Short mmCIF file of C-alpha atoms (C1' of nucleotides) in Angstrom, two decimals:
data_model
loop_
_atom_site.label_atom_id
_atom_site.label_comp_id
_atom_site.label_asym_id
_atom_site.label_seq_id
_atom_site.Cartn_x
_atom_site.Cartn_y
_atom_site.Cartn_z
CA MET F 14 -35.78 3.36 2.20
CA THR F 15 -32.56 3.13 3.50
CA TYR F 16 -29.66 0.39 3.88
CA SER F 17 -28.08 -0.86 7.32
CA ILE F 18 -24.29 -1.27 7.05
CA LYS F 19 -24.36 -5.12 6.46
CA GLU F 20 -26.30 -4.09 3.12
CA VAL F 21 -23.71 -1.91 1.67
CA ALA F 22 -21.33 -3.84 2.78
CA GLN F 23 -22.70 -6.66 0.29
CA LYS F 24 -23.73 -4.13 -1.95
CA THR F 25 -19.93 -2.41 -2.60
CA GLY F 26 -17.72 -5.20 -1.67
CA LEU F 27 -16.00 -3.18 1.04
CA SER F 28 -15.83 -4.91 4.62
CA ILE F 29 -18.31 -3.31 7.51
CA TYR F 30 -14.77 -2.70 9.10
CA THR F 31 -14.07 -0.61 6.71
CA LEU F 32 -17.18 1.38 5.73
CA ARG F 33 -17.00 1.96 9.78
CA PHE F 34 -13.23 3.25 9.17
CA TYR F 35 -13.96 5.37 6.46
CA ASP F 36 -16.29 6.69 8.23
CA GLN F 37 -14.14 7.51 11.14
CA GLN F 38 -11.42 9.02 8.43
CA GLY F 39 -14.41 11.52 7.56
CA LEU F 40 -15.13 10.03 4.25
CA LEU F 41 -19.02 9.27 4.85
CA PRO F 42 -19.77 12.93 6.55
CA PHE F 43 -23.25 12.50 4.60
CA VAL F 44 -24.45 9.07 6.56
CA GLN F 45 -27.17 9.85 8.84
CA ARG F 46 -28.32 7.69 11.99
CA ASN F 47 -31.73 6.58 13.08
CA ALA F 48 -33.25 6.86 16.29
CA ALA F 49 -30.78 3.70 17.69
CA GLY F 50 -27.74 5.55 16.43
CA TYR F 51 -27.24 2.68 13.41
CA ARG F 52 -25.83 4.44 10.20
CA ALA F 53 -29.05 4.67 7.87
CA PHE F 54 -27.78 4.62 3.76
CA THR F 55 -29.91 5.87 1.31
CA GLU F 56 -29.53 5.17 -2.38
CA GLY F 57 -27.41 9.06 -2.83
CA ASP F 58 -25.36 7.42 0.00
CA LEU F 59 -24.38 4.79 -2.16
CA ARG F 60 -23.89 6.63 -5.54
CA LEU F 61 -21.08 8.86 -3.37
CA ILE F 62 -19.81 5.65 -1.62
CA HIS F 63 -19.16 4.10 -5.41
CA THR F 64 -17.40 7.24 -6.60
CA ILE F 65 -14.88 7.17 -3.13
CA CYS F 66 -14.57 3.51 -4.32
CA CYS F 67 -13.53 4.71 -7.97
CA LEU F 68 -11.05 7.14 -6.39
CA LYS F 69 -9.79 4.39 -3.94
CA ASN F 70 -9.46 1.90 -7.15
CA THR F 71 -7.31 4.51 -9.02
CA GLY F 72 -4.89 4.81 -6.49
CA MET F 73 -6.25 8.06 -4.19
CA LYS F 74 -4.97 8.31 -0.67
CA ILE F 75 -7.71 8.36 1.83
CA THR F 76 -6.44 12.30 2.82
CA ASP F 77 -7.33 13.27 -0.82
CA ILE F 78 -10.67 11.33 -0.87
CA ARG F 79 -11.71 12.97 2.27
CA GLN F 80 -10.62 16.24 0.41
CA TYR F 81 -12.73 15.58 -2.77
CA ILE F 82 -15.78 14.53 -0.14
CA ASP F 83 -15.15 18.12 1.81
CA TYR F 84 -15.25 19.87 -1.42
CA VAL F 85 -18.60 17.74 -2.29
CA MET F 86 -20.29 18.69 1.12
CA ALA F 87 -19.37 22.13 0.79
CA GLY F 88 -21.66 22.35 -2.08
CA THR F 89 -21.65 24.00 -5.62
CA ALA F 90 -19.10 26.84 -5.03
CA THR F 91 -16.17 24.10 -4.76
CA ILE F 92 -16.86 22.91 -8.34
CA GLU F 93 -14.05 24.26 -9.62
CA GLN F 94 -11.66 22.69 -6.65
CA ARG F 95 -13.33 19.53 -7.60
CA ARG F 96 -12.47 19.94 -10.91
CA GLU F 97 -8.56 20.54 -10.39
CA LEU F 98 -8.71 17.52 -7.70
CA LEU F 99 -9.91 15.45 -10.03
CA THR F 100 -7.93 16.70 -13.00
CA ALA F 101 -4.88 16.54 -11.27
CA HIS F 102 -5.67 12.75 -9.94
CA ARG F 103 -6.40 11.80 -13.31
CA ARG F 104 -3.00 12.50 -14.69
CA LYS F 105 -1.28 10.34 -12.16
CA VAL F 106 -3.71 7.61 -13.00
CA VAL F 107 -2.49 7.92 -16.56
CA ALA F 108 1.11 8.01 -15.92
CA LYS F 109 0.65 4.78 -13.71
CA GLN F 110 -1.31 3.14 -16.44
CA HIS F 111 1.73 3.87 -18.89
CA GLN F 112 4.13 2.24 -15.90
CA ILE F 113 1.98 -0.65 -15.79
CA GLU F 114 1.69 -1.00 -19.32
CA VAL F 115 5.34 -0.91 -19.92
CA SER F 116 6.16 -3.03 -17.20
CA LEU F 117 3.94 -5.90 -18.04
CA GLN F 118 5.43 -5.51 -21.42
CA GLU F 119 8.57 -6.55 -20.28
CA ILE F 120 6.80 -9.36 -18.31
CA ASP F 121 5.41 -10.83 -21.14
CA TYR F 122 9.00 -10.67 -22.89
CA LYS F 123 10.31 -12.81 -20.02
CA LEU F 124 6.78 -15.09 -20.44
CA ALA F 125 7.71 -15.45 -24.09
CA THR F 126 11.43 -16.23 -23.36
CA TYR F 127 10.32 -18.94 -20.50
CA SER F 128 7.95 -20.39 -23.08
CA ALA F 129 10.52 -20.48 -25.85
CA PRO F 130 10.90 -24.25 -27.13
CA ASP F 131 15.01 -23.27 -26.35
CA ALA F 132 14.04 -21.63 -23.02
CA VAL F 133 16.97 -23.80 -21.05
CA ALA F 134 19.47 -23.18 -23.60
CA GLN F 135 18.74 -19.54 -23.73
CA ILE F 136 18.67 -18.79 -20.10
CA SER F 137 21.83 -21.16 -19.52
CA ARG F 138 23.70 -18.34 -22.03
CA LYS F 139 22.55 -15.63 -19.45
CA ILE F 140 23.70 -17.46 -16.36
CA GLU F 141 27.18 -17.74 -18.34
CA ALA F 142 27.17 -14.21 -19.18
CA ALA F 143 26.06 -13.41 -15.24
CA LEU F 144 28.76 -15.53 -13.61
CA GLU F 145 31.60 -14.16 -15.96
CA ASP F 146 30.30 -10.16 -14.10
CA HIS F 147 30.88 -11.81 -11.17
CA GLN F 148 34.35 -13.31 -11.68
CA LEU F 149 35.88 -9.11 -13.24
CA PRO F 150 37.86 -7.06 -10.64
CA VAL F 151 35.95 -5.92 -8.17
CA LYS F 152 36.11 -1.87 -7.54
CA ARG F 153 37.94 -0.47 -4.64
CA MET V 23 33.90 -3.17 -13.31
CA THR V 24 31.05 -2.77 -10.53
CA TYR V 25 28.52 -0.38 -9.19
CA SER V 26 28.15 1.07 -5.49
CA ILE V 27 24.72 1.16 -3.57
CA LYS V 28 24.75 4.96 -4.35
CA GLU V 29 25.27 4.45 -8.12
CA VAL V 30 22.66 2.05 -8.44
CA ALA V 31 20.37 4.37 -6.21
CA GLN V 32 20.85 6.96 -9.05
CA LYS V 33 20.48 4.48 -11.78
CA THR V 34 17.31 2.91 -10.61
CA GLY V 35 15.68 5.68 -8.59
CA LEU V 36 14.95 3.30 -5.61
CA SER V 37 16.70 4.63 -2.25
CA ILE V 38 19.98 3.33 -0.92
CA TYR V 39 17.85 2.21 2.12
CA THR V 40 15.00 0.57 -0.30
CA LEU V 41 18.12 -1.15 -2.17
CA ARG V 42 19.49 -2.53 1.33
CA PHE V 43 15.85 -3.15 2.65
CA TYR V 44 14.99 -5.42 -0.90
CA ASP V 45 18.61 -7.26 0.03
CA GLN V 46 17.29 -8.02 3.38
CA GLN V 47 14.00 -9.23 2.48
CA GLY V 48 16.14 -11.75 -0.09
CA LEU V 49 15.24 -9.96 -3.09
CA LEU V 50 18.96 -9.94 -3.90
CA PRO V 51 20.95 -12.61 -2.83
CA PHE V 52 23.15 -12.55 -6.06
CA VAL V 53 24.84 -9.12 -4.82
CA GLN V 54 28.08 -9.96 -4.47
CA ARG V 55 30.59 -8.09 -1.55
CA ASN V 56 33.71 -6.52 -1.55
CA ALA V 57 36.86 -7.37 0.82
CA ALA V 58 35.50 -4.68 3.10
CA GLY V 59 31.75 -5.89 2.83
CA TYR V 60 30.44 -3.75 0.15
CA ARG V 61 28.03 -4.23 -1.91
CA ALA V 62 29.23 -4.59 -5.49
CA PHE V 63 26.49 -4.81 -8.18
CA THR V 64 27.39 -5.99 -11.55
CA GLU V 65 25.76 -5.12 -14.79
CA GLY V 66 23.69 -8.28 -14.83
CA ASP V 67 22.69 -7.23 -11.14
CA LEU V 68 21.01 -4.24 -12.51
CA ARG V 69 18.96 -6.25 -14.77
CA LEU V 70 17.58 -8.21 -12.22
CA ILE V 71 16.77 -5.11 -9.97
CA HIS V 72 15.04 -3.72 -13.32
CA THR V 73 13.02 -6.80 -13.48
CA ILE V 74 11.98 -6.34 -9.66
CA CYS V 75 11.01 -2.99 -10.59
CA CYS V 76 8.73 -4.16 -13.28
CA LEU V 77 7.23 -6.68 -10.72
CA LYS V 78 6.94 -4.03 -7.83
CA ASN V 79 5.71 -1.67 -10.24
CA THR V 80 2.75 -3.80 -11.21
CA GLY V 81 1.60 -4.07 -7.96
CA MET V 82 3.57 -7.63 -6.99
CA LYS V 83 4.40 -7.86 -3.16
CA ILE V 84 7.58 -8.50 -1.74
CA THR V 85 7.10 -12.02 -1.01
CA ASP V 86 6.30 -13.03 -4.27
CA ILE V 87 9.20 -11.15 -6.04
CA ARG V 88 11.44 -13.38 -3.46
CA GLN V 89 9.55 -16.38 -4.48
CA TYR V 90 10.36 -15.47 -8.14
CA ILE V 91 13.71 -14.81 -7.33
CA ASP V 92 14.17 -17.55 -5.11
CA TYR V 93 13.33 -19.64 -8.57
CA VAL V 94 15.99 -17.70 -10.71
CA MET V 95 18.49 -18.52 -8.14
CA ALA V 96 17.67 -22.17 -8.62
CA GLY V 97 18.52 -22.04 -12.19
CA THR V 98 16.95 -23.74 -15.42
CA ALA V 99 15.30 -26.29 -13.64
CA THR V 100 12.45 -24.04 -12.06
CA ILE V 101 11.58 -22.30 -15.51
CA GLU V 102 8.04 -23.52 -15.26
CA GLN V 103 7.37 -22.43 -12.32
CA ARG V 104 8.36 -18.99 -13.01
CA ARG V 105 6.42 -19.07 -16.23
CA GLU V 106 3.63 -20.07 -13.70
CA LEU V 107 4.30 -17.58 -10.89
CA LEU V 108 4.28 -14.68 -14.17
CA THR V 109 1.21 -15.77 -15.58
CA ALA V 110 -0.61 -15.41 -12.65
CA HIS V 111 0.73 -12.39 -11.88
CA ARG V 112 -0.36 -11.42 -15.33
CA ARG V 113 -3.73 -12.19 -14.92
CA LYS V 114 -4.23 -10.08 -11.57
CA VAL V 115 -2.26 -6.96 -13.41
CA VAL V 116 -4.73 -7.47 -16.62
CA ALA V 117 -7.63 -7.37 -14.08
CA LYS V 118 -6.57 -4.23 -12.56
CA GLN V 119 -5.62 -2.65 -15.74
CA HIS V 120 -9.46 -2.99 -16.44
CA GLN V 121 -10.57 -2.25 -12.86
CA ILE V 122 -8.49 1.23 -13.27
CA GLU V 123 -9.74 1.98 -16.64
CA VAL V 124 -13.63 1.55 -15.69
CA SER V 125 -13.03 3.63 -12.62
CA LEU V 126 -11.28 6.30 -14.85
CA GLN V 127 -13.57 6.65 -16.91
CA GLU V 128 -16.42 7.22 -14.44
CA ILE V 129 -13.59 9.40 -12.75
CA ASP V 130 -13.76 11.29 -16.33
CA TYR V 131 -17.57 11.32 -16.37
CA LYS V 132 -17.72 13.41 -13.42
CA LEU V 133 -15.23 16.00 -15.21
CA ALA V 134 -17.41 16.33 -17.69
CA THR V 135 -20.05 17.22 -15.39
CA TYR V 136 -17.93 20.03 -13.69
CA SER V 137 -16.91 21.19 -16.83
CA ALA V 138 -20.33 21.70 -18.50
CA PRO V 139 -21.56 24.80 -18.85
CA ASP V 140 -24.58 24.21 -16.68
CA ALA V 141 -22.25 22.36 -14.14
CA VAL V 142 -23.72 24.54 -11.20
CA ALA V 143 -27.84 24.03 -12.38
CA GLN V 144 -27.07 20.03 -12.80
CA ILE V 145 -25.23 19.53 -9.30
CA SER V 146 -27.39 21.29 -7.77
CA ARG V 147 -30.52 19.23 -8.87
CA LYS V 148 -28.55 16.32 -7.40
CA ILE V 149 -28.15 17.89 -4.07
CA GLU V 150 -31.93 18.23 -4.05
CA ALA V 151 -32.66 14.63 -4.83
CA ALA V 152 -30.31 13.45 -2.45
CA LEU V 153 -31.66 15.90 0.55
CA GLU V 154 -35.12 14.18 -0.37
CA ASP V 155 -33.87 10.75 0.37
CA HIS V 156 -32.70 12.25 3.75
CA GLN V 157 -36.35 13.24 4.39
CA LEU V 158 -37.83 9.87 3.95
CA PRO V 159 -38.70 7.56 6.72
CA VAL V 160 -35.98 5.96 8.40
CA LYS V 161 -36.00 2.18 8.33
CA ARG V 162 -36.52 0.60 12.28
"C1'" DC X 4 -39.26 -12.37 27.80
"C1'" DT X 5 -35.23 -14.22 25.95
"C1'" DA X 6 -31.96 -15.63 22.24
"C1'" DA X 7 -29.87 -14.64 18.08
"C1'" DA X 8 -28.20 -11.56 15.18
"C1'" DC X 9 -27.70 -6.86 14.50
"C1'" DC X 10 -25.50 -2.40 15.79
"C1'" DC X 11 -22.57 0.73 18.17
"C1'" DT X 12 -17.47 2.90 19.96
"C1'" DC X 13 -12.86 2.91 21.14
"C1'" DG X 14 -8.83 0.92 20.79
"C1'" DA X 15 -5.61 -2.28 20.20
"C1'" DG X 16 -3.16 -4.96 16.79
"C1'" DT X 17 -1.43 -6.90 11.68
"C1'" DA X 18 0.28 -6.17 6.93
"C1'" DT X 19 2.98 -3.87 4.11
"C1'" DA X 20 6.74 -1.32 3.04
"C1'" DC X 21 9.91 1.92 3.37
"C1'" DT X 22 12.73 5.12 6.13
"C1'" DC X 23 15.85 7.07 9.48
"C1'" DT X 24 19.03 7.05 13.33
"C1'" DA X 25 23.11 5.21 16.38
"C1'" DG X 26 27.38 3.39 16.08
"C1'" DG X 27 31.25 1.82 13.50
"C1'" DG X 28 34.30 0.51 9.83
"C1'" DC X 29 37.11 1.73 5.25
"C1'" DA X 30 39.12 4.91 1.12
"C1'" DA X 31 40.95 8.80 -0.72
"C1'" DG X 32 43.33 13.57 -0.92
"C1'" DC X 33 45.45 17.12 1.64
"C1'" DG C 26 47.24 10.87 10.04
"C1'" DC C 27 42.96 13.22 9.90
"C1'" DT C 28 38.92 15.15 7.60
"C1'" DT C 29 35.20 14.17 4.61
"C1'" DG C 30 32.29 11.10 2.58
"C1'" DC C 31 30.76 6.66 1.34
"C1'" DC C 32 29.81 1.92 3.33
"C1'" DC C 33 27.55 -1.79 6.75
"C1'" DT C 34 24.43 -3.52 10.19
"C1'" DA C 35 20.57 -3.62 13.96
"C1'" DG C 36 16.37 -1.81 15.34
"C1'" DA C 37 13.39 1.67 15.98
"C1'" DG C 38 9.89 4.82 13.62
"C1'" DT C 39 6.75 6.16 10.17
"C1'" DA C 40 2.98 5.96 6.71
"C1'" DT C 41 -0.81 3.80 5.13
"C1'" DA C 42 -4.90 0.91 5.22
"C1'" DC C 43 -7.61 -1.52 6.95
"C1'" DT C 44 -8.82 -5.76 10.58
"C1'" DC C 45 -9.93 -7.36 15.21
"C1'" DG C 46 -11.78 -8.19 20.09
"C1'" DA C 47 -14.03 -6.13 24.16
"C1'" DG C 48 -17.96 -4.17 25.99
"C1'" DG C 49 -22.41 -2.78 25.50
"C1'" DG C 50 -27.06 -1.56 23.49
"C1'" DT C 51 -31.27 -2.63 19.72
"C1'" DT C 52 -34.35 -5.24 17.05
"C1'" DT C 53 -37.06 -9.44 16.01
"C1'" DA C 54 -38.51 -14.13 16.17
"C1'" DG C 55 -40.44 -17.21 18.81
#
DNA sequence: CTAAACCCTCGAGTATACTCTAGGGCAAGC
DNA sequence: GCTTGCCCTAGAGTATACTCGAGGGTTTAG
C-alpha cells in the first residue's frame, strides 16, 4: 500500500506544493513513481519525511537537510557523518532554545510591567527619562 | 552623550545595514538626527532596540514589531494593546518552544541509534524493511 | 465516453529579511 | 586644503522557502 501526494500532505501538514518543492530540492530521493509518473509514498517514506520535519522544525536549512538525506541514502557507511551532522545541529538548537528562553523572560518582564496596577505611572516615568536623553547635547 | 550607528552596531551585534533597514521599516522612529543628518542613538534608544531584538529573537515579524513600536510611540494610552500583542506573541513562542523540544527529542533518539554499539546492524534492519515496502504492489 | 478530480513539470511570482553598491556629504588630523 | 574615515539615501541584489498558474496527462464514477 502506498499514499498519494495529497494523502501525504494531509498526514504531514505540509502542502502538496511544499512536498513537490522538497522533492525538487533533493529531500525526497527515496520516493518511487508509479507507471503514470505519480509519486507513491510508502510508510518508510513517511517516517523519513517525519525526520525531515523534525530537522525543519528545529531550523535546519534545506541544503543541510539534503546533506543528511544524502548520507541516509548512502547507507550504513555514513553513520558517523550523520552523527556529526546531527550533533552539530543539536548544539545550534540548544543555543537557540536558550536565546528564546532569555528573550521570553524579558518579554514576560515587560508584560508584568503592563499588568501592574500602576503601569501608567511607571511607564510615564520612563518616558520622562527618555525625553531627557533627547534633550542632552548631541555629539559632533 | 549619544552613539553613532557604528557604535550601536557593535553594542547590539546588528549590522549597520540592518539598523538602517530597521529604521527604514519604521522600527526606530525614536532615533533623532544631528545637524548633519547622522543618527544619534541615546541610552533609551538602545533599550528599545534591545526589546526589538528580543521580539526578533523569538520570531516576531518586522511588521508586528513595528506595530508594537507604534504603540510605544503613542504613549501610555496603548498599554492595553501592547499587553495583548505581547501576550499573543508569548503564546506563539511557547508553542514553538514545545515543537522544538519535541523535535529535538526525536533527533536525540536518532543520535542514540547512531551511537549504539550495534548501530550498523540496527540500521541495516531498517533498510531491509524499507526495501520491502518498495517491492509491494503500487496503488493504481 | 466524458466530466470531475487527481497527478505531473516548468517556470514565474511572493514573502521576508537582509546586504550591498553607487554617489555624495561631513569631520578630524596632518 | 586634502586625505581618511564615517555618515547619508536610494535602489538593486541575494538568500531562503515556499506558492501558484499554465498546460497537459491519468483515473474513476456515471
